[in-house]
Short mmCIF file of C-alpha atoms in Angstrom, two decimals:
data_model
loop_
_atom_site.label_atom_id
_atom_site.label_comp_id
_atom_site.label_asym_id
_atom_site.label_seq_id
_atom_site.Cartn_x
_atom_site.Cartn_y
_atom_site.Cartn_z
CA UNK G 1 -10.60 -28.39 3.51
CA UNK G 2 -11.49 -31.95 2.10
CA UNK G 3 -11.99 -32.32 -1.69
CA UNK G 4 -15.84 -32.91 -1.46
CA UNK G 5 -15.80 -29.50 0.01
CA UNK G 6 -14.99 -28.03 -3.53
CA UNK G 7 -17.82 -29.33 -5.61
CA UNK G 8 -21.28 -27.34 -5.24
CA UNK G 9 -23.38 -30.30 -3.76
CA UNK G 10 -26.44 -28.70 -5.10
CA UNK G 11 -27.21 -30.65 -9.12
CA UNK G 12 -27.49 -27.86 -11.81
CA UNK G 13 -30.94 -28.47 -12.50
CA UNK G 14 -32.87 -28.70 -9.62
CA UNK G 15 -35.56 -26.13 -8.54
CA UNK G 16 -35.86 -25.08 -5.27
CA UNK G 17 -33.72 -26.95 -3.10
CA UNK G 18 -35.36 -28.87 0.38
CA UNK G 19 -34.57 -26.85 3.28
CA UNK G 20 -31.71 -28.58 4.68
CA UNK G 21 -29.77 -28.68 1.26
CA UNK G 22 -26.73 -27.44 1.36
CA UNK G 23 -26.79 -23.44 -0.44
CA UNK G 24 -23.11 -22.33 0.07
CA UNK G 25 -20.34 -24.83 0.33
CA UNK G 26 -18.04 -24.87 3.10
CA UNK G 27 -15.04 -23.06 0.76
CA UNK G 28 -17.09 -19.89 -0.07
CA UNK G 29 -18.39 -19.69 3.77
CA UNK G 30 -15.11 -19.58 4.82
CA UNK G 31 -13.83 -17.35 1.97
CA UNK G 32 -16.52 -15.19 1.61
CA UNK G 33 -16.32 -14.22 5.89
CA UNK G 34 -12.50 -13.56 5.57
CA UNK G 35 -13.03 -11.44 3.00
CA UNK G 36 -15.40 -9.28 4.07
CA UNK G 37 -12.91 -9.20 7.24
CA UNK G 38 -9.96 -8.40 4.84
CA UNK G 39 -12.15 -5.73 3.22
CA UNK G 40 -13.04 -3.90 5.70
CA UNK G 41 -9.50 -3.94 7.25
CA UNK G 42 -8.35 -2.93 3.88
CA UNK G 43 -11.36 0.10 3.68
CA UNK G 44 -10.70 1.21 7.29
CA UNK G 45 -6.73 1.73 6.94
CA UNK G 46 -7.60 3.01 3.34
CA UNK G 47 -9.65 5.81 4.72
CA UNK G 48 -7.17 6.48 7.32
CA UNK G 49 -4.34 6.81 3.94
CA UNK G 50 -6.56 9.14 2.35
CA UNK G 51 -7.34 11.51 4.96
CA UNK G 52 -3.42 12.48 4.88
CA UNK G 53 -3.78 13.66 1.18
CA UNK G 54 -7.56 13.78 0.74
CA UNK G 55 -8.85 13.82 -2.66
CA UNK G 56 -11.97 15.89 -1.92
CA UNK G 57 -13.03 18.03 -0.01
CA UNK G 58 -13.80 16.21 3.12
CA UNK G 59 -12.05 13.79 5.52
CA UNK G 60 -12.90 10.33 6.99
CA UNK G 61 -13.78 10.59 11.35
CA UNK G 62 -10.94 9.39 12.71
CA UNK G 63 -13.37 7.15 14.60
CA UNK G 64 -14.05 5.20 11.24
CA UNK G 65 -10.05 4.31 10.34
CA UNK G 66 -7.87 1.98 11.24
CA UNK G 67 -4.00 2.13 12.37
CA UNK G 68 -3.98 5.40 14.44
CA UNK G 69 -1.89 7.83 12.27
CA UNK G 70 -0.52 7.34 8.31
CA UNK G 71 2.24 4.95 9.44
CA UNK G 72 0.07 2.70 10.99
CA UNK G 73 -2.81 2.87 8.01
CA UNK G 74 0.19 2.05 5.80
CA UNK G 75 1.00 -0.75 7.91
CA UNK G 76 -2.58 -2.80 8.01
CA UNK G 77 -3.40 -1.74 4.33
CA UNK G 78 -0.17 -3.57 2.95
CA UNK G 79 -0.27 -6.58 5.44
CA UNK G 80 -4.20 -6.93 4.58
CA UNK G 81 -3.40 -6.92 1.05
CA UNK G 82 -2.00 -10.31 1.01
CA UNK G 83 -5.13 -11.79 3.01
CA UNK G 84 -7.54 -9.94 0.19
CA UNK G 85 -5.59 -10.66 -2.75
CA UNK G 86 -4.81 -14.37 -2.13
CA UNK G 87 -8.61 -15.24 -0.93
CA UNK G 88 -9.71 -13.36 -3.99
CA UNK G 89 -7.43 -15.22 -6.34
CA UNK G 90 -8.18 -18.45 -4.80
CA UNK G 91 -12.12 -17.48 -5.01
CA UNK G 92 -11.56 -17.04 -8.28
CA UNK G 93 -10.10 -19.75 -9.14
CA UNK G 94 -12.72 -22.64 -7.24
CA UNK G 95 -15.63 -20.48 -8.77
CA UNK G 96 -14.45 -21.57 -12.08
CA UNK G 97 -13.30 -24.47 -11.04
CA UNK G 98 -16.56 -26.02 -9.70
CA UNK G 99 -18.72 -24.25 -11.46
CA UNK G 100 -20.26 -22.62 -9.03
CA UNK G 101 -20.06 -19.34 -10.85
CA UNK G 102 -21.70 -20.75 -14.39
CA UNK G 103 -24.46 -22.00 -12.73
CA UNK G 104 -24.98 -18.99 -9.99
CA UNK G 105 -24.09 -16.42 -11.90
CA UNK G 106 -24.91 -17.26 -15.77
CA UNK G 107 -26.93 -16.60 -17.50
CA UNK G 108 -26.45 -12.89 -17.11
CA UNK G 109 -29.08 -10.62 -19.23
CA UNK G 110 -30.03 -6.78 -19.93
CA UNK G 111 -33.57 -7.50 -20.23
CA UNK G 112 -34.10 -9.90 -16.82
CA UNK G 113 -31.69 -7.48 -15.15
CA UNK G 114 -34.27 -4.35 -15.76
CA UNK G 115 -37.40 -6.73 -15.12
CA UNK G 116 -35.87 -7.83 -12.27
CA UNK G 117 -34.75 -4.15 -10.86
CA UNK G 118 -38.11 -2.53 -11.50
CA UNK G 119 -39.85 -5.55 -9.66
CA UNK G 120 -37.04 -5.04 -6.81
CA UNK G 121 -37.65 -1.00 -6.28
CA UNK G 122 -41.09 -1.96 -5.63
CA UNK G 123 -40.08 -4.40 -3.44
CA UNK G 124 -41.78 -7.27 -5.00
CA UNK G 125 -38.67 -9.70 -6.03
CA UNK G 126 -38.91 -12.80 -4.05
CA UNK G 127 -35.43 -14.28 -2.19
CA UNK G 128 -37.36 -17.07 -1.43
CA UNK G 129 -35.14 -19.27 -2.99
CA UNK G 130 -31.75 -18.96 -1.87
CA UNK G 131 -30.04 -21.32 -4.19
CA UNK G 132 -31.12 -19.14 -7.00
CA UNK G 133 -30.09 -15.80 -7.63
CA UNK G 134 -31.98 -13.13 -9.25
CA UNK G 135 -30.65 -11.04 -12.34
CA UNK G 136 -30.12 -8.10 -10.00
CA UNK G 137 -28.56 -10.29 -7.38
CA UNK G 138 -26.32 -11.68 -10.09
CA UNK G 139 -25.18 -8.16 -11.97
CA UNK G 140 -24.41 -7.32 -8.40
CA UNK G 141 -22.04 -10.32 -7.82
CA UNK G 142 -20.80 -10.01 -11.25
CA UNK G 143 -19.99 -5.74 -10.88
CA UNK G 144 -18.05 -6.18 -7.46
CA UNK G 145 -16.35 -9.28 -8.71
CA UNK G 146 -15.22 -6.44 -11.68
CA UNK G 147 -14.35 -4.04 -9.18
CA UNK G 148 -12.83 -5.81 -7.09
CA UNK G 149 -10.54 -6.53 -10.29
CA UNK G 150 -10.17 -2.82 -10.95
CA UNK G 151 -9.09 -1.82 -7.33
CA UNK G 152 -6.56 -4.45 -7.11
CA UNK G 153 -5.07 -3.00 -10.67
CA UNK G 154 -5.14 0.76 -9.45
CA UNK G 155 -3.72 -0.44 -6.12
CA UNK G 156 -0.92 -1.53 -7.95
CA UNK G 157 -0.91 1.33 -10.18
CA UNK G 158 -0.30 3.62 -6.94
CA UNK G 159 1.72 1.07 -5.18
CA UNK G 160 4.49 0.68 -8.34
CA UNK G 161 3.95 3.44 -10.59
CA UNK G 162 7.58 2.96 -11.74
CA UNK G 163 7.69 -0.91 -12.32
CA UNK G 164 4.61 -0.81 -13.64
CA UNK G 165 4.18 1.80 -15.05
CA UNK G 166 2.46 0.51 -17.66
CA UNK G 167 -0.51 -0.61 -15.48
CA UNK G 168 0.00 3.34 -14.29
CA UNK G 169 -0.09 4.65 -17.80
CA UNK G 170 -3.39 2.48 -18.47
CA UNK G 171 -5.31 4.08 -15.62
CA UNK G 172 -4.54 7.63 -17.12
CA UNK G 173 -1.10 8.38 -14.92
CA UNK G 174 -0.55 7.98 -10.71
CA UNK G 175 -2.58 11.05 -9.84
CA UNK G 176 -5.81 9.84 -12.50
CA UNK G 177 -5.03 6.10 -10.92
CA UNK G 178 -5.75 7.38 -6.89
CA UNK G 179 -9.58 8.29 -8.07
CA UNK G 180 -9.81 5.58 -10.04
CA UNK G 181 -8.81 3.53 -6.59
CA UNK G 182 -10.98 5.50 -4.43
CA UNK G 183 -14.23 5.38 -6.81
CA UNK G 184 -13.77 1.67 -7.00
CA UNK G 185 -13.79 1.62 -3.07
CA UNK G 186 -16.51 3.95 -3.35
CA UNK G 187 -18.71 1.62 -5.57
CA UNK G 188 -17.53 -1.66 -3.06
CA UNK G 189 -18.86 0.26 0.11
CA UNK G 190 -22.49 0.87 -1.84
CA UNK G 191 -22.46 -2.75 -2.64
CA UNK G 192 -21.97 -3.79 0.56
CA UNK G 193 -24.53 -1.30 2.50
CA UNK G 194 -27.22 -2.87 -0.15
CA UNK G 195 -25.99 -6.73 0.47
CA UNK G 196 -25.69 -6.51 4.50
CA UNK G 197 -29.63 -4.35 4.13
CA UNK G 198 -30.66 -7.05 2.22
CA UNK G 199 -29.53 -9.71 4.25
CA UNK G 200 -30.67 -8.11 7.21
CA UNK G 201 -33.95 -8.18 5.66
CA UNK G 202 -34.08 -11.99 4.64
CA UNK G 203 -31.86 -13.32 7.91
CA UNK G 204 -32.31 -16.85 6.22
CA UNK G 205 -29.99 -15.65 3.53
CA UNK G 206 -27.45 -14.78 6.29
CA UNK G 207 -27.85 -17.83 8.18
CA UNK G 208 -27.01 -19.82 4.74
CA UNK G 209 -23.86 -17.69 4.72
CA UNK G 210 -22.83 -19.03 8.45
CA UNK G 211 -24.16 -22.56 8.62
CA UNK G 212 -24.42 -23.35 4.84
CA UNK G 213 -28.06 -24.05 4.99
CA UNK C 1 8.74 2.66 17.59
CA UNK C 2 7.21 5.09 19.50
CA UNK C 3 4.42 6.11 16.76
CA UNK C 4 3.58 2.46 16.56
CA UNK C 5 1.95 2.50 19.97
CA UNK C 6 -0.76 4.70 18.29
CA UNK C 7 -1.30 2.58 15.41
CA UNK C 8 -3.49 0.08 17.65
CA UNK C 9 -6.67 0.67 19.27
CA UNK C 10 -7.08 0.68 22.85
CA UNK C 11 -9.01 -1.36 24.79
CA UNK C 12 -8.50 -4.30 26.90
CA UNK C 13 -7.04 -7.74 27.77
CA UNK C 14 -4.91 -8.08 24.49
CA UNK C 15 -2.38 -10.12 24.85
CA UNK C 16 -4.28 -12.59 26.74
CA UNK C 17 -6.73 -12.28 23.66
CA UNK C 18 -4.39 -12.89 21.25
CA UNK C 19 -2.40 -15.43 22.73
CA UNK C 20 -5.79 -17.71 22.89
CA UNK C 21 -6.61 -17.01 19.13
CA UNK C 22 -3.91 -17.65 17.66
CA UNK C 23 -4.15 -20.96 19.84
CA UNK C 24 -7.24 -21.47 18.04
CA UNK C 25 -5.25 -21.57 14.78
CA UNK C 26 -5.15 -25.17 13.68
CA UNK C 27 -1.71 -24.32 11.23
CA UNK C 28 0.32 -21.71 11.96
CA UNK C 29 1.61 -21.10 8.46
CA UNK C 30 2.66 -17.74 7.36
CA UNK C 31 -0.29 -16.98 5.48
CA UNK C 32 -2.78 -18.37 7.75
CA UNK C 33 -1.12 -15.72 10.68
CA UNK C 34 -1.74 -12.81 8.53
CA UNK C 35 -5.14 -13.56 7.75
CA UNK C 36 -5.73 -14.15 11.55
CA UNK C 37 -3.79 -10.72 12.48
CA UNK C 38 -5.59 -8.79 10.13
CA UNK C 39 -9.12 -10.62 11.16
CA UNK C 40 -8.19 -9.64 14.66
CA UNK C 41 -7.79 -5.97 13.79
CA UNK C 42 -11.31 -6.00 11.90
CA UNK C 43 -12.93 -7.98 14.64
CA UNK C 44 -12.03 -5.48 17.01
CA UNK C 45 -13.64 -2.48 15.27
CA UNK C 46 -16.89 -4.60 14.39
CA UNK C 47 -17.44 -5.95 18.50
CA UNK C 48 -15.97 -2.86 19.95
CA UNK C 49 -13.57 -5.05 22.03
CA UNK C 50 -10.11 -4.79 21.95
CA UNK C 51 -8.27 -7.88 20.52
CA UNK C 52 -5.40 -5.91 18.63
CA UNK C 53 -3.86 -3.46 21.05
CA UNK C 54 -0.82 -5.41 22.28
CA UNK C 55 2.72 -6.09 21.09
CA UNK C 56 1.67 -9.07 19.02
CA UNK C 57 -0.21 -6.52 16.41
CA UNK C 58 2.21 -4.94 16.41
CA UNK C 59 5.13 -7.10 16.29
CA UNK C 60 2.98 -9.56 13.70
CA UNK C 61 2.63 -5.55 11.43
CA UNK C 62 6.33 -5.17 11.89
CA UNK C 63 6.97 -8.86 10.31
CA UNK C 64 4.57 -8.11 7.41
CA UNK C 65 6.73 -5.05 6.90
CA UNK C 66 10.18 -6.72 6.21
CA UNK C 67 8.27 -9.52 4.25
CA UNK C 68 6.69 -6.58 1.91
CA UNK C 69 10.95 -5.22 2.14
CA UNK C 70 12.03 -8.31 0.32
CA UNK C 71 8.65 -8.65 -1.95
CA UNK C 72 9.69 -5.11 -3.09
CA UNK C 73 13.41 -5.75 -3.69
CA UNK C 74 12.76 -8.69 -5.56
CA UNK C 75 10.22 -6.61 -7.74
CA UNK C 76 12.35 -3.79 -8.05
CA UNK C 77 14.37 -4.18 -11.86
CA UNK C 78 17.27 -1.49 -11.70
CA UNK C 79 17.07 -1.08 -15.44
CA UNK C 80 13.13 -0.12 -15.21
CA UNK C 81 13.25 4.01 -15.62
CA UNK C 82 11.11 6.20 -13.54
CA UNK C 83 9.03 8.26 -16.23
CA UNK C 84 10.47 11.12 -17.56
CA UNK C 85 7.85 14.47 -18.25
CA UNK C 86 8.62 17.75 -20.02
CA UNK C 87 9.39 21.41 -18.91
CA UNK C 88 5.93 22.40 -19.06
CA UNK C 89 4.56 19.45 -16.73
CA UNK C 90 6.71 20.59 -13.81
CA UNK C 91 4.38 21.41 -10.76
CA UNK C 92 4.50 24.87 -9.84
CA UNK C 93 5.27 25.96 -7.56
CA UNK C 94 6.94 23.20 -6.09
CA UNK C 95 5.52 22.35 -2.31
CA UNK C 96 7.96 22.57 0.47
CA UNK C 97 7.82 18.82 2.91
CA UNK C 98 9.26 18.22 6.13
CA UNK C 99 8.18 16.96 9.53
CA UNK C 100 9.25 20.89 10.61
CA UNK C 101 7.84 24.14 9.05
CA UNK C 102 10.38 26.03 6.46
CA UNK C 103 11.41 28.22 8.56
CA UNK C 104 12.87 25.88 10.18
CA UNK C 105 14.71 23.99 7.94
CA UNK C 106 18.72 23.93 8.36
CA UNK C 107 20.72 27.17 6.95
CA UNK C 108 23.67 25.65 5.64
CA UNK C 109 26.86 27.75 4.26
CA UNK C 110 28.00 25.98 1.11
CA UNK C 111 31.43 27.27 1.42
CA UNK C 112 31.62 25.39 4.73
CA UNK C 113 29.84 22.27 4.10
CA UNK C 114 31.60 18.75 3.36
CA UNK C 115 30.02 16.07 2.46
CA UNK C 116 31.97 13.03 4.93
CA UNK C 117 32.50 9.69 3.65
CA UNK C 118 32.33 6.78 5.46
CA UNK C 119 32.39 2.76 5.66
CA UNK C 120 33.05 0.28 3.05
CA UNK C 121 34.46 2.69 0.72
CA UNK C 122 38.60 2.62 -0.49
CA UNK C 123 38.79 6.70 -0.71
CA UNK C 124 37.28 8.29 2.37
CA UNK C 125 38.70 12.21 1.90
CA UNK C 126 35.74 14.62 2.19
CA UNK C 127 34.46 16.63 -0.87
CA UNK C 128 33.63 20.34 -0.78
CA UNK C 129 30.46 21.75 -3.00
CA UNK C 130 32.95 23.02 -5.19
CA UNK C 131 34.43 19.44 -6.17
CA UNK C 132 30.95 17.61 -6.62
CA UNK C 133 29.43 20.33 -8.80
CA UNK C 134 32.35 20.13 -11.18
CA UNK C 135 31.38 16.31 -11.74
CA UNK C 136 29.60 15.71 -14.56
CA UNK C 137 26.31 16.30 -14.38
CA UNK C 138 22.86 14.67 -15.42
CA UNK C 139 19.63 16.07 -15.18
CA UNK C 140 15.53 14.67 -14.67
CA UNK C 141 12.45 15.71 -14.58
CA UNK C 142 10.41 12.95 -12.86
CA UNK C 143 7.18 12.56 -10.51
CA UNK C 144 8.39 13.03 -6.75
CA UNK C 145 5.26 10.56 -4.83
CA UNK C 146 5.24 11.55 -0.97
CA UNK C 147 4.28 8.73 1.32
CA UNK C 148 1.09 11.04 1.99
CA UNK C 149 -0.82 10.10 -1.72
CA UNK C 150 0.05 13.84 -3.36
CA UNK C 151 2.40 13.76 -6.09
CA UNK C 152 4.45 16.59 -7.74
CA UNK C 153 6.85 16.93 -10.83
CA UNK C 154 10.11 18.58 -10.60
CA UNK C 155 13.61 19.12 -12.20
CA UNK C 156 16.36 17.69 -10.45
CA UNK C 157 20.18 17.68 -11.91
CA UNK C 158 23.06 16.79 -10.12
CA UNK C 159 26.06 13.72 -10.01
CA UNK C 160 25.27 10.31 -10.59
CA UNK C 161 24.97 8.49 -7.29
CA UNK C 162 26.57 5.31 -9.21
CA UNK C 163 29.56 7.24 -10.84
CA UNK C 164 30.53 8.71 -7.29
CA UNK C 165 30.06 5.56 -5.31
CA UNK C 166 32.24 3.80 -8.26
CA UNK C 167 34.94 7.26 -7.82
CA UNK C 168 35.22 6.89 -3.89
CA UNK C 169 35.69 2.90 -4.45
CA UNK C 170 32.55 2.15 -3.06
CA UNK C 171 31.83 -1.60 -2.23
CA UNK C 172 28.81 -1.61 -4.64
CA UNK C 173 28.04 -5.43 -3.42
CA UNK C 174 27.20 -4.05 0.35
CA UNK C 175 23.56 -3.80 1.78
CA UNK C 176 23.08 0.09 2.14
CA UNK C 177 24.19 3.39 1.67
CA UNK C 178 23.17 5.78 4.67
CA UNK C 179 22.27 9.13 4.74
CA UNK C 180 22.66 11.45 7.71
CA UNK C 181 21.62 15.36 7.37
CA UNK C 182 22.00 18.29 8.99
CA UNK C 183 18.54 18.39 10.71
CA UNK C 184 19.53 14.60 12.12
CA UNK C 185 17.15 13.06 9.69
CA UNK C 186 18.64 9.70 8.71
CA UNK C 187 17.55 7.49 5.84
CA UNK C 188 19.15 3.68 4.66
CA UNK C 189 18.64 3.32 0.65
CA UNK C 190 19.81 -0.27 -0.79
CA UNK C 191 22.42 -0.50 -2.57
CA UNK C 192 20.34 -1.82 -6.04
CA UNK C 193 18.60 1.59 -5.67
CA UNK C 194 21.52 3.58 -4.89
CA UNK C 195 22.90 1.98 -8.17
CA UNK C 196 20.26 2.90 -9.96
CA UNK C 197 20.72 5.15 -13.11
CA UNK C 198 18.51 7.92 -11.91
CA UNK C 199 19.54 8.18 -8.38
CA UNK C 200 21.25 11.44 -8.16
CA UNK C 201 23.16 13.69 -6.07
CA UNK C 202 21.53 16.93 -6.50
CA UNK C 203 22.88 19.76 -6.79
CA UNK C 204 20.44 22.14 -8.31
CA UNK C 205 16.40 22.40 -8.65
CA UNK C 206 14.55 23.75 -12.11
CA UNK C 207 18.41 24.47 -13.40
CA UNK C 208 19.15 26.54 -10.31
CA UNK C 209 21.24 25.99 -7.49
CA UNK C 210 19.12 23.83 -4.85
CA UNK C 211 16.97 25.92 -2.77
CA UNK C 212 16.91 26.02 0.94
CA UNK C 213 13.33 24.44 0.74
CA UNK C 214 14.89 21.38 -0.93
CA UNK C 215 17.93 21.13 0.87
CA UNK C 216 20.68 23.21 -0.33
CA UNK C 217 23.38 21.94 -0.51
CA UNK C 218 22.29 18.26 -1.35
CA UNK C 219 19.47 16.21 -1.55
CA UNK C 220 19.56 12.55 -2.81
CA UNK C 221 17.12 12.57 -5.50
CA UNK C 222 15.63 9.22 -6.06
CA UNK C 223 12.74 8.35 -8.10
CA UNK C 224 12.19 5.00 -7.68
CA UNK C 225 11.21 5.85 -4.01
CA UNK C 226 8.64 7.75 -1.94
CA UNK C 227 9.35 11.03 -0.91
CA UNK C 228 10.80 10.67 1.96
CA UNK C 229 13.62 8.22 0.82
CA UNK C 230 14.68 11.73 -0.80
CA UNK C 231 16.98 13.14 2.04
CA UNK C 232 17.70 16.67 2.23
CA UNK C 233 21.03 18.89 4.05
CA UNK C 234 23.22 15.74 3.62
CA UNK C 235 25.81 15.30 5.46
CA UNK C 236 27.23 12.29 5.46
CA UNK C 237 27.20 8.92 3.52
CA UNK C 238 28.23 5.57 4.72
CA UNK C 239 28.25 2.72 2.66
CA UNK C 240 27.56 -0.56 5.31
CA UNK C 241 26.29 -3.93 5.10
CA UNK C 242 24.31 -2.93 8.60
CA UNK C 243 20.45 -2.01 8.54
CA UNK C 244 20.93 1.25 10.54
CA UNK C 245 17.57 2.50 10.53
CA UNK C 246 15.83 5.81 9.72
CA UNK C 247 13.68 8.82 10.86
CA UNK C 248 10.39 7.47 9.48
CA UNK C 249 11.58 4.24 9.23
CA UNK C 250 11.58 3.73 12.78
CA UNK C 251 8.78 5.03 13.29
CA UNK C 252 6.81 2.63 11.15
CA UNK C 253 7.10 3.55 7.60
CA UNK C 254 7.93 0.60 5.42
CA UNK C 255 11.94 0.54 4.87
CA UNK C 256 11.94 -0.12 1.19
CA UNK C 257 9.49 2.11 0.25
CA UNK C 258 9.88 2.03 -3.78
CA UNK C 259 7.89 3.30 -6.29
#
């Protein structure tokens, strides 16, 4: 990855950009695709963990896990860990870094959020313009960047409830820290059925995500 | 490694697969081998095709194990306690695990067993059920976490693992201690774990003696581990600087295991 690969090419204050202008750098292409391979690795062998202790009262299809048996869940859920984890913090990290996350995701308000949703249930919000997000868009990005927070925490809540216990204790003890894992995987599988509808809907937005344009 | 096998999807032309992907792979650094293993896996489900099911998944898994064995060690601080709970939190009653149903769990005469000690250890006599429980004992009531996701609370007491390892003469800078039982379940603990303050020899469950369904006469009670790091009907301890594997560890469960 050169260096100009890190700073957004597109200016701050620019309106809509030409078509041909660049809309996601190379680093969150590349990022963003592994992890939405590492989360679905990590969701599949997740599903398969559950179903040996389910929480509820209902199982996963064995057709929709990963790894075979609990062994083998175990197995792709703690090696795709790293791959999650690591492209998350590094995500992180160049969002702040460049900026890309003050200017695509800030300013962040109640009031343009609930404009913004009503005008979306009624299907009238316009993704014309890819380089800018809408409020909804953006308290999207914003919530699973926060969730994604939270089910790396109760992860290691369950992982380590002895060395961290503390961590453990926060989330309201091991068994109270499992639901809080699953409802954050929960909330992480809605907001990815509405992003991959929604960008099956505008296929523009998807090719932006593959070819950066 | 028999279980293994099933952890992979079937499908075909793996290896061939794999072999050209990871070709592919401009740097084959650690990190960038992982993220193409696990991206493999996914891949797989999301074309229908089958990239993963060959030896390389499950070789690459197998690495990623042992790498999370030595991540876990070096987290592991032997002076961090499990929590402790009170009377009234126990789970009751307590449920009964093994990879058998109870009935057929080993029947084991206390007046007959021995525990046998073996390996790097100066004293290697035997000791009778009579001589551990008059060893002083300690007692816990911490959260036993099976490898499953369920959890329970129980009330363990017992002998120090520590104090006996430092009676028989143990060499307490070898790698493991390793546990056979009676139903030929085998399990290796490290030796920072075995050394830890809570890891007990038990003896007894909820202030009784040890019931059948948690392996009268002894069970290694450890709480800094999943459940089944907990052996039951023990038999025999070695104390070895060889990795000598386990029932579930062989099969695919990570070796470290701690909590």
């Amino acid at each position: 990855m050169s260096t100009t690969a890190l700073t957004d090419p597109s200016p701050t204050t620019t309106t809509a950009p030409t078509s041909g202008a660049t809309v996601h750098p190379l680093w969150v292409r590349v990022m963003h695709w592994i992890n939405a391979i590492a989360m679905l690795t990590m969701i599949l062998s997740g599903w398969q963990i559950y179903n040996a202790a389910p929480l509820f009262d209902f199982q996963f299809a064995r057709s929709l896990t990963l790894g075979g048996w609990l062994g083998g869940g175990l197995l792709w859920h703690f090696a795709a860990m790293w791959v999650l984890v690591i492209n998350g913090l590094l995500y992180v990290v160049l969002g702040f870094a460049t900026g890309r996350f003050r200017r695509k995701l800030w300013p962040i308000s109640f009031s343009a959020i609930t404009s913004d949703l009503s005008q979306a249930v009624r299907l009238r919000l316009s993704h014309d313009d890819l380089d800018r997000y809408n409020a909804v868009q953006k308290a999207l990005y914003v919530g699973v960047l926060l969730v994604g927070v939270v089910i790396v925490a109760s992860g290691l809540a369950i992982w380590k409830p002895v060395q961290f216990h503390v961590l453990t204790a926060l989330l309201g003890g091991y068994d109270a820290a499992r639901y809080v894992h699953f409802a954050a995987m929960s909330a992480i599988v809605v907001f990815a059925v509405i992003h991959i509808a929604l960008a099956a809907l505008v296929p523009k937005a998807l090719r932006a995500m593959i070819i950066g344009r | 490694m028999l279980r293994i096998k099933r952890l992979l999807i079937p499908g075909v032309d793996k290896k061939l697969l794999v072999r050209d992907a990871a070709r592919l792979m401009p740097d084959v650094s650690r990190r960038r081998f992982l993220a193409g293993g696990a991206s493999l896996g996914a891949l797989t489900l999301l074309t229908g095709c089958d990239v993963v099911d060959g030896d390389s998944a499950e070789h690459l898994l197998a690495k990623v194990s042992k790498f999370n064995d030595a991540v876990q060690a070096a987290i592991f601080n032997p002076n961090t306690l499990a929590p402790t709970f009170s009377e009234k939190e126990i789970t009751r009653p307590f449920p009964f695990n093994a990879y058998y149903s109870l009935d057929e769990a080993p029947t084991i005469d206390g007046g007959e067993w021995k525990l046998e000690v073996s390996g790097l250890v100066q004293n290697k006599k035997s000791w009778t059920l009579q001589e551990l429980t008059q060893l002083p004992e300690v007692s816990q009531i911490t959260r036993h976490v099976c490898v499953e996701g369920w959890s329970a609370i129980g009330q363990w007491s017992g002998v120090r693992l520590r104090d006996f390892l430092e009676l028989i003469g143990a060499d307490t800078k070898a790698n493991y201690v390793w546990f056979r039982c009676a139903d030929d379940y085998t399990s290796p603990i490290d030796m920072p774990t075995a050394l830890h303050p809570q890891t007990q020899m038990t003896f007894k469950f909820g202030g009784e003696v040890l019931p059948r369904a948690y392996g009268y006469p002894m069970k290694i009670r450890i709480p800094t581990k999943l459940g089944f790091k907990n052996p039951k009907y023990v038999v025999s301890m070695e104390v070895t600087n060889d990795y000598k594997g386990g029932y579930w560890e062989d099969q695919g469960y990570n070796s470290f295991s701690g909590l």
